[in-house]
Rosetta silent file (secondary structure, phi, psi, omega in degrees, C-alpha in Angstrom):
SEQUENCE: MEIPELVDVLHHEGVLLADAAAATPLDAPVPTCPDWRLRDLVLHTGQVHRWAAAHVKGGLARPLDAAGQEAAWGPAPADADLVEWFRTGHADLVTVLRSAPADLECWSFLPAPSPLAFWARRQLHETTVHRVDAESAAGTAASPVAPAVAADGLAELLTGFLPRPKSRLRSEEPRTLAVRPTDRPESWLVTIGQEPPQAQPGAGPADCTVSGPAHDLYLLLWNRRGADAAAVSGDASLLDLWRTGAAVNWS
SCORE:     score description
SCORE:     0.000 S_00000001
   1 L     0.000  136.436  178.260    0.000    0.000    0.000 S_00000001
   2 L   -79.342  157.618 -174.804    1.255    3.486   -0.888 S_00000001
   3 H   -56.732  -46.992  179.542    1.536    6.172    1.796 S_00000001
   4 H   -58.541  -37.305  178.197   -1.454    8.281    0.620 S_00000001
   5 H   -66.833  -41.736  177.120   -3.650    5.182    0.670 S_00000001
   6 H   -57.633  -44.754 -177.430   -2.437    4.277    4.165 S_00000001
   7 H   -69.468  -36.923  176.709   -3.284    7.753    5.426 S_00000001
   8 H   -61.011  -42.460  179.335   -6.710    7.713    3.767 S_00000001
   9 H   -68.544  -39.510  175.059   -7.543    4.458    5.539 S_00000001
  10 H   -55.985  -44.806  178.248   -6.204    5.861    8.823 S_00000001
  11 H   -59.369  -48.883 -179.240   -8.572    8.794    8.410 S_00000001
  12 H   -59.944  -45.199 -176.564  -11.531    6.505    7.729 S_00000001
  13 H   -67.097  -38.581  178.834  -10.769    4.205   10.663 S_00000001
  14 H   -65.249  -37.073  176.326  -10.392    7.054   13.129 S_00000001
  15 H   -64.271  -43.174  177.755  -13.774    8.452   12.138 S_00000001
  16 H   -60.902  -42.888 -179.807  -15.367    5.036   12.671 S_00000001
  17 H   -61.653  -47.623 -177.903  -13.738    4.728   16.100 S_00000001
  18 H   -63.220  -40.875 -179.890  -14.889    8.185   17.170 S_00000001
  19 H   -64.549  -40.380  177.590  -18.427    7.587   15.911 S_00000001
  20 H   -63.618  -42.389 -179.341  -18.646    4.280   17.809 S_00000001
  21 H   -66.974  -37.375 -178.456  -17.373    5.962   20.983 S_00000001
  22 H   -66.011  -25.638 -177.062  -19.774    8.894   20.638 S_00000001
  23 L   -96.764    7.357 -171.813  -22.739    6.505   20.530 S_00000001
  24 L  -133.021  139.145  175.513  -21.650    4.386   23.517 S_00000001
  25 L   -57.352  137.172 -176.145  -21.336    5.108   27.268 S_00000001
  26 L   -69.739  -16.099  176.477  -17.684    5.687   28.097 S_00000001
  27 L   -92.292    9.117  177.264  -17.850    3.299   31.036 S_00000001
  28 L   -65.080  136.535  176.632  -18.885    0.417   28.743 S_00000001
  29 E   -68.229  154.539  179.044  -16.532   -2.564   29.069 S_00000001
  30 L  -107.836  100.693 -175.054  -14.389   -3.467   26.057 S_00000001
  31 L   -57.166  -32.865 -178.914  -14.797   -7.228   25.517 S_00000001
  32 L   -81.270  -10.529  174.733  -11.717   -7.431   23.287 S_00000001
  33 L  -134.737   80.731 -167.768   -9.599   -5.622   25.934 S_00000001
  34 L   -58.000  -21.770 -178.993  -10.991   -7.001   29.217 S_00000001
  35 L   -85.356   -3.697 -172.833   -9.014   -4.639   31.460 S_00000001
  36 L  -112.620  150.035  160.736  -10.389   -1.521   29.761 S_00000001
  37 E   -99.126  166.394 -175.988  -13.511    0.577   29.707 S_00000001
  38 H   -57.828  -38.076 -179.821  -14.274    2.526   26.549 S_00000001
  39 H   -60.403  -36.664  178.453  -12.830    5.741   28.012 S_00000001
  40 H   -63.224  -41.675 -179.530   -9.480    3.943   28.526 S_00000001
  41 H   -64.325  -47.334 -178.589   -9.482    2.850   24.906 S_00000001
  42 H   -65.534  -42.365  178.761  -10.288    6.293   23.520 S_00000001
  43 H   -62.281  -47.491 -179.676   -7.742    7.979   25.797 S_00000001
  44 H   -58.338  -49.567 -175.964   -5.017    5.474   24.879 S_00000001
  45 H   -66.276  -38.949  176.454   -5.582    5.757   21.129 S_00000001
  46 H   -63.539  -37.307  176.547   -5.745    9.543   21.286 S_00000001
  47 H   -67.567  -40.846  177.954   -2.467    9.620   23.196 S_00000001
  48 H   -62.209  -41.003  178.193   -0.809    7.311   20.662 S_00000001
  49 H   -60.253  -44.082 -179.728   -1.954    9.590   17.832 S_00000001
  50 H   -68.201  -37.827  177.111   -0.419   12.618   19.526 S_00000001
  51 H   -61.299  -46.853  179.862    2.748   10.660   20.324 S_00000001
  52 H   -64.907  -45.745 -178.694    3.120    9.583   16.697 S_00000001
  53 H   -60.141  -36.014 -179.624    2.389   13.053   15.324 S_00000001
  54 H   -63.600  -38.678  179.661    5.073   14.548   17.592 S_00000001
  55 H   -67.329  -41.535 -178.745    7.755   12.262   16.118 S_00000001
  56 H   -72.361  -48.206 -176.789    6.778   13.055   12.536 S_00000001
  57 H   -61.370  -40.049 -177.574    6.156   16.766   13.048 S_00000001
  58 H   -90.711   -4.265 -175.668    9.425   17.267   14.923 S_00000001
  59 L    54.124   45.228 -171.775   11.531   14.887   12.827 S_00000001
  60 L   -73.643  131.521 -179.051   12.689   13.396   16.127 S_00000001
  61 L   -83.338  -15.808  179.614   15.746   11.172   15.940 S_00000001
  62 L  -132.236  155.349  178.834   14.972    9.482   19.278 S_00000001
  63 L   -66.810  149.641  176.899   11.747    8.387   20.943 S_00000001
  64 L   -59.633  138.455  172.112   10.117   10.812   23.312 S_00000001
  65 L   -80.880 -177.765 -175.176   11.043   10.360   26.938 S_00000001
  66 H   -58.583  -42.043  179.939    8.390   10.348   29.652 S_00000001
  67 H   -65.719  -39.476  179.091    8.336   14.146   29.910 S_00000001
  68 H   -65.767  -37.633  176.470    8.083   14.473   26.129 S_00000001
  69 H   -62.582  -46.756 -179.483    5.179   12.033   26.043 S_00000001
  70 H   -59.697  -39.931  179.265    3.319   13.985   28.705 S_00000001
  71 H   -66.411  -39.756  179.659    3.874   17.199   26.753 S_00000001
  72 H   -66.333  -39.236 -177.517    2.654   15.608   23.519 S_00000001
  73 H   -72.271  -40.152 -171.237   -0.474   14.202   25.178 S_00000001
  74 L    74.179  179.522 -178.886   -1.472   17.268   27.144 S_00000001
  75 L   -63.866  144.571  175.727   -3.903   17.023   30.064 S_00000001
  76 L   -66.977  130.876 -177.424   -6.354   14.131   30.012 S_00000001
  77 L   -76.296  159.962  171.013   -9.764   15.509   29.012 S_00000001
  78 L   -69.207  159.461 -179.291  -12.958   15.154   30.987 S_00000001
  79 H   -53.395  -40.462 -176.269  -15.405   12.533   29.780 S_00000001
  80 H   -63.596  -22.660 -176.473  -17.621   15.167   28.197 S_00000001
  81 H  -107.170   -1.711 -167.527  -14.728   16.306   26.019 S_00000001
  82 H   -64.766  -47.459 -176.404  -13.011   12.969   25.379 S_00000001
  83 H   -65.758  -41.355  178.700  -14.421   12.048   21.968 S_00000001
  84 H   -66.485  -37.623  174.678  -13.891   15.540   20.561 S_00000001
  85 H   -59.461  -42.922  176.857  -10.354   15.521   21.992 S_00000001
  86 H   -61.403  -47.602 -178.612   -9.801   12.220   20.171 S_00000001
  87 H   -58.535  -40.680 -178.405  -11.165   13.620   16.908 S_00000001
  88 H   -64.125  -45.684  179.937   -8.863   16.647   17.152 S_00000001
  89 H   -67.184  -38.878  178.095   -5.731   14.551   17.706 S_00000001
  90 H   -63.813  -46.006  179.311   -6.660   12.093   14.987 S_00000001
  91 H   -61.775  -39.396  178.662   -7.279   14.896   12.479 S_00000001
  92 H   -64.332  -42.103  178.336   -3.948   16.486   13.387 S_00000001
  93 H   -60.568  -45.373  178.933   -2.117   13.181   12.861 S_00000001
  94 H   -59.682  -44.135  179.503   -3.717   12.752    9.437 S_00000001
  95 H   -63.681  -43.630  179.738   -2.731   16.310    8.487 S_00000001
  96 H   -60.737  -44.663 -179.358    0.834   15.829    9.735 S_00000001
  97 H   -67.765  -39.738 -179.837    1.262   12.609    7.745 S_00000001
  98 H   -67.608  -29.729 -175.860   -0.260   14.083    4.583 S_00000001
  99 H   -97.194   -6.607 -177.699    1.987   17.136    4.712 S_00000001
 100 L   -70.715  145.299  178.116    5.245   15.416    5.731 S_00000001
 101 L   -69.674  149.381 -178.815    7.995   15.239    3.090 S_00000001
 102 L   -61.647  -29.239 -178.593    8.618   11.870    1.462 S_00000001
 103 L   -94.448   22.332  177.201   12.254   12.023    2.599 S_00000001
 104 L   -49.190  134.735  172.114   11.323   12.615    6.253 S_00000001
 105 L  -114.494  121.574  174.327   13.974   11.402    8.685 S_00000001
 106 L  -163.255  171.604 -178.984   12.817   10.463   12.176 S_00000001
 107 L   -65.673  142.913  171.245   12.813    7.619   14.676 S_00000001
 108 L  -149.251  171.178 -173.132   10.804    4.497   13.925 S_00000001
 109 L  -133.849    7.223  173.193   10.830    0.993   15.375 S_00000001
 110 L  -132.935  154.946  176.483    9.843   -1.511   12.667 S_00000001
 111 L   -60.303  139.222  179.376   11.302   -2.206    9.209 S_00000001
 112 L  -163.543  158.941  178.591    9.668   -0.038    6.535 S_00000001
 113 L   -60.535  -27.718  179.955   10.564    1.568    3.191 S_00000001
 114 L  -161.272  161.963  175.554   10.838    4.943    4.958 S_00000001
 115 H   -58.534  -38.562 -179.872   10.047    6.534    8.328 S_00000001
 116 H   -65.713  -41.290  176.916    6.959    8.155    6.829 S_00000001
 117 H   -62.042  -40.458  178.155    5.731    4.819    5.480 S_00000001
 118 H   -58.492  -52.155 -173.844    6.333    3.289    8.915 S_00000001
 119 H   -67.204  -37.794  178.070    4.295    5.892   10.794 S_00000001
 120 H   -64.139  -45.268 -179.375    1.426    5.873    8.306 S_00000001
 121 H   -66.713  -46.657 -176.159    1.206    2.085    8.391 S_00000001
 122 H   -63.021  -42.226 -178.680    1.637    1.729   12.146 S_00000001
 123 H   -73.100  -30.608  173.041   -1.005    4.339   12.953 S_00000001
 124 H   -58.043  -51.430 -175.234   -3.411    2.844   10.424 S_00000001
 125 H   -76.093  -32.813  172.215   -3.291   -0.538   12.140 S_00000001
 126 H   -56.019  -45.970 -175.875   -3.172    0.905   15.655 S_00000001
 127 H   -73.547  -39.912 -179.322   -6.364    2.756   14.837 S_00000001
 128 H   -63.769  -47.349 -179.486   -8.054   -0.088   12.953 S_00000001
 129 H   -62.051  -41.221 -179.746   -7.518   -2.622   15.719 S_00000001
 130 H   -76.703  -22.653  170.100   -8.781   -0.185   18.341 S_00000001
 131 H   -62.932  -41.959  175.224  -11.736    0.737   16.120 S_00000001
 132 H   -59.887  -40.858  177.582  -12.667   -2.948   16.323 S_00000001
 133 H   -61.730  -43.587 -179.690  -12.332   -2.662   20.110 S_00000001
 134 H   -63.618  -39.111  177.921  -14.618    0.388   20.186 S_00000001
 135 H   -67.734  -33.722  176.319  -17.220   -1.440   18.131 S_00000001
 136 H   -66.223  -36.928  176.509  -17.022   -4.399   20.503 S_00000001
 137 H   -66.565  -33.210  179.038  -17.732   -2.019   23.396 S_00000001
 138 H   -76.965  -11.955 -179.790  -20.688   -0.659   21.422 S_00000001
 139 L    79.533   21.577  179.466  -21.984   -4.202   20.944 S_00000001
 140 L  -111.495  158.246  177.687  -21.844   -4.021   17.154 S_00000001
 141 L   -67.836  150.390  179.869  -20.135   -6.293   14.641 S_00000001
 142 L   -65.249  128.420  174.295  -16.721   -5.233   13.443 S_00000001
 143 L   -60.625  147.697 -175.535  -16.887   -3.108   10.298 S_00000001
 144 L   -62.608  142.200  169.248  -15.116   -4.852    7.415 S_00000001
 145 L  -100.653  123.488 -177.527  -11.375   -4.411    6.956 S_00000001
 146 L   -57.193  144.698 -176.542  -10.610   -4.341    3.233 S_00000001
 147 H   -53.069  -42.452 -179.119   -8.591   -7.385    2.096 S_00000001
 148 H   -65.603  -38.576  179.279   -5.544   -5.308    1.089 S_00000001
 149 H   -68.269  -44.800 -179.663   -5.553   -3.461    4.417 S_00000001
 150 H   -62.908  -41.968  178.582   -6.003   -6.672    6.400 S_00000001
 151 H   -63.766  -38.045  177.517   -3.178   -8.396    4.500 S_00000001
 152 H   -64.583  -39.728  178.131   -0.920   -5.412    5.175 S_00000001
 153 H   -67.479  -35.165  174.121   -1.765   -5.628    8.876 S_00000001
 154 H   -64.153  -42.989  179.212   -0.968   -9.326    8.904 S_00000001
 155 H   -62.247  -42.243  179.265    2.380   -8.591    7.260 S_00000001
 156 H   -61.933  -44.021 -179.918    3.184   -5.909    9.828 S_00000001
 157 H   -65.066  -50.234 -171.458    2.356   -8.266   12.689 S_00000001
 158 H   -75.499  -37.277 -175.522    4.088  -11.365   11.327 S_00000001
 159 H  -105.107  -11.072 -179.782    7.214   -9.820    9.795 S_00000001
 160 H  -107.137  -61.008 -175.881    7.524   -6.663   11.901 S_00000001
 161 H   -74.628  -49.315 -170.545    6.363   -7.160   15.484 S_00000001
 162 L   -63.443  -36.279 -178.734    6.835  -10.880   16.091 S_00000001
 163 L   -74.281   -4.682 -178.680   10.546  -11.142   15.131 S_00000001
 164 L   -68.049  146.757  179.716   11.549   -8.426   17.608 S_00000001
 165 L   -56.395  -30.135 -178.605   13.589   -9.626   20.611 S_00000001
 166 L   -78.100   -8.122  175.336   10.897   -8.288   22.963 S_00000001
 167 L   -58.580  139.616 -176.058    8.282  -10.569   21.383 S_00000001
 168 L  -102.714    1.081 -177.566    7.064  -13.114   23.961 S_00000001
 169 L   -78.298  111.426 -176.521    5.809  -15.817   21.589 S_00000001
 170 L  -141.485  159.444  175.251    8.019  -18.859   22.236 S_00000001
 171 L  -145.856  137.488  178.009    7.838  -22.656   22.199 S_00000001
 172 L   -60.362  -44.329  176.314   10.217  -25.209   23.704 S_00000001
 173 L  -104.185  138.161  179.871    9.853  -27.350   20.585 S_00000001
 174 L   -57.576  135.559  178.155    9.737  -25.676   17.150 S_00000001
 175 E  -136.213  152.774 -176.380    6.202  -25.313   15.822 S_00000001
 176 E  -126.179  143.363  178.166    4.900  -23.843   12.591 S_00000001
 177 E  -126.285  122.835  175.131    1.790  -21.855   11.733 S_00000001
 178 E   -96.983  132.435 -179.195    0.648  -21.336    8.133 S_00000001
 179 E  -116.828  116.340 -171.885   -1.448  -18.219    7.471 S_00000001
 180 E  -130.234   90.880  172.082   -3.420  -18.381    4.230 S_00000001
 181 E   -62.619  140.054 -179.840   -5.847  -15.591    3.285 S_00000001
 182 L   -91.632   -8.782 -178.852   -8.351  -16.851    0.747 S_00000001
 183 L  -119.294   16.940  177.439   -8.946  -13.446   -0.860 S_00000001
 184 L  -142.608  154.475  179.865   -5.346  -12.259   -1.198 S_00000001
 185 L   -77.045  -18.918 -176.407   -2.237  -13.713   -2.870 S_00000001
 186 L   -71.508  150.108  169.178   -0.059  -13.339    0.231 S_00000001
 187 L  -154.485  161.385 -176.360    0.601  -16.184    2.646 S_00000001
 188 E  -141.942  151.192  171.700    3.108  -16.779    5.435 S_00000001
 189 E  -120.668  115.588 -175.482    4.747  -19.627    7.304 S_00000001
 190 E  -102.743  126.238  176.722    5.583  -18.681   10.892 S_00000001
 191 E  -104.103  124.526 -177.353    8.185  -20.689   12.833 S_00000001
 192 E  -117.154  122.252  179.420    7.882  -20.467   16.618 S_00000001
 193 L  -146.376 -145.647 -177.896   10.677  -21.788   18.811 S_00000001
 194 L   -83.686  -12.157  175.057   12.980  -20.645   21.584 S_00000001
 195 L  -104.643  171.028  178.878   14.120  -17.599   19.596 S_00000001
 196 L   -54.220  140.900 -178.556   11.901  -14.775   18.260 S_00000001
 197 L   -59.116  151.320  177.090    9.401  -16.095   15.693 S_00000001
 198 E  -127.087  137.034  178.675   10.254  -15.825   12.011 S_00000001
 199 E  -117.811  130.429  177.907    7.753  -15.507    9.166 S_00000001
 200 E  -115.541  145.640  176.329    8.571  -16.433    5.599 S_00000001
 201 E   -65.666  146.133 -176.381    6.410  -15.723    2.543 S_00000001
 202 L    94.130  149.968 -175.945    4.496  -18.717    1.291 S_00000001
 203 L  -131.584   93.611  177.521    2.620  -21.277    3.352 S_00000001
 204 L   -87.490 -162.365  177.614    3.862  -24.840    3.111 S_00000001
 205 L   -56.966  141.762 -175.871    3.058  -27.769    5.408 S_00000001
 206 L  -149.072  161.279  175.713    2.644  -26.648    9.018 S_00000001
 207 L   -63.664  -35.836  178.985    1.632  -27.913   12.438 S_00000001
 208 E  -140.844  138.399  177.686   -1.402  -25.638   12.259 S_00000001
 209 E  -124.733  131.495  173.384   -2.937  -23.816    9.290 S_00000001
 210 E  -116.692  133.513 -179.535   -5.425  -20.962    9.490 S_00000001
 211 E  -141.781  155.633 -179.305   -7.231  -19.869    6.372 S_00000001
 212 E   152.184 -178.648  176.356  -10.104  -17.580    5.488 S_00000001
 213 L   -55.618  145.193 -177.733  -10.785  -14.021    4.364 S_00000001
 214 H   -56.383  -37.684  178.022   -7.969  -11.631    5.265 S_00000001
 215 H   -55.330  -45.907 -177.261  -10.376   -9.625    7.473 S_00000001
 216 H   -69.563  -40.300  177.692  -11.054  -12.688    9.634 S_00000001
 217 H   -66.265  -36.173  176.944   -7.382  -13.677    9.890 S_00000001
 218 H   -58.575  -49.761 -179.863   -6.523  -10.081   10.795 S_00000001
 219 H   -66.917  -37.529  178.938   -8.938  -10.144   13.725 S_00000001
 220 H   -63.194  -51.994 -171.452   -7.827  -13.637   14.758 S_00000001
 221 H   -80.637  -19.359  168.729   -4.081  -12.976   14.802 S_00000001
 222 L   -87.172   12.943  174.562   -4.404   -9.515   16.364 S_00000001
 223 L    61.366   38.136  175.011   -6.306  -11.390   19.109 S_00000001
 224 L  -109.688   -2.752  174.975   -9.671   -9.732   18.423 S_00000001
 225 L  -143.075  158.305  175.624  -11.511  -12.927   17.485 S_00000001
 226 L   -83.198 -177.010 -176.779  -11.379  -16.541   18.566 S_00000001
 227 H   -63.877  -17.169  178.450  -10.382  -19.531   16.475 S_00000001
 228 H   -70.877   -5.225  178.496  -13.908  -19.666   15.041 S_00000001
 229 H   -73.908  -13.499 -173.253  -12.916  -16.678   12.891 S_00000001
 230 L  -143.177  165.442  168.736  -11.021  -18.952   10.493 S_00000001
 231 E   -79.964  125.626 -175.648  -10.799  -22.458    9.143 S_00000001
 232 E  -119.064  128.661  173.709   -8.259  -24.237   11.341 S_00000001
 233 E  -128.432  151.553 -177.935   -6.519  -27.483   10.471 S_00000001
 234 E    89.539 -149.007 -173.198   -3.835  -29.339   12.377 S_00000001
 235 L   -81.564   94.426 -177.157   -2.877  -28.628   15.978 S_00000001
 236 L   -67.370  -15.017  178.309   -5.327  -25.958   17.106 S_00000001
 237 H   -64.548  -19.030  177.026   -3.564  -25.693   20.488 S_00000001
 238 H   -62.429  -29.591  178.278   -0.991  -23.539   18.715 S_00000001
 239 H   -72.226  -27.127  172.833   -3.621  -20.786   18.638 S_00000001
 240 H   -66.291  -42.515  175.813   -3.845  -20.963   22.444 S_00000001
 241 H   -60.667  -42.321  179.548   -0.098  -20.351   22.564 S_00000001
 242 H   -59.859  -47.516 -175.020   -0.568  -17.489   20.117 S_00000001
 243 H   -61.630  -35.114 -178.776   -3.283  -15.836   22.171 S_00000001
 244 H   -87.228  -22.004 -172.974   -1.149  -15.773   25.322 S_00000001
 245 H  -110.101  -14.661 -171.517    2.199  -14.967   23.682 S_00000001
 246 L  -100.185   29.113  175.697    1.558  -12.733   20.696 S_00000001
 247 L   -66.044  147.574 -176.641    0.561   -9.553   22.549 S_00000001
 248 L  -118.230  131.476  171.570    1.867   -6.355   20.934 S_00000001
 249 L   -91.079  157.987 -171.544    3.183   -3.248   22.672 S_00000001
 250 L   -83.146    0.831  175.814    2.717    0.116   20.989 S_00000001
 251 L  -152.152    0.000    0.000    6.447    0.913   20.684 S_00000001
């Protein structure tokens, strides 16, 4: 996906999240994030948007320290102002990304063609996943994630987040997971062992195979749906390991 397309989807997803939050009590529990109420979700995502925008806007070579984060976030808004505060930060992030130069140099933390491509992609998926969370709090079905967007999010998760040393997904004995979207050409074979997981393009024989529309696999592997979201063959217990070990931190 090209950067303008990433930013357009980020814009769309943020509007959906805000609209879901505006129609739902802020103390509603978030089933997909059991420790959170909706206000926690909206506050967190709004803070991440401001955090990301600060790195792009300032061309920062290093991540913000704690004081810099607090300055970027500003004071936490009252409940009555929370959704509008979210909308303002989201709109600013979209504007910052759209106006940033293609040759922007700044800190990033996953492989990407450029820092700008990294931030556009990361904030798109941060926002999309939490939009799904907001809809779960509202008690509505998750709005569809387009196949190309979902496949991109799977690629970011499997080839970006999971191989990092801080990833917690491990297995004493090597195990393999094949990921096969049925509506996209991409597929991956993930090897899980005592070292950080590695994902290779293509999906050969595996201990467990998950297949289905990219939207469903996206929700499954970002831990927003259970195993019933996909067709599962082989050792389904590998998905239990995934659910407990494949959590993602925002930086």
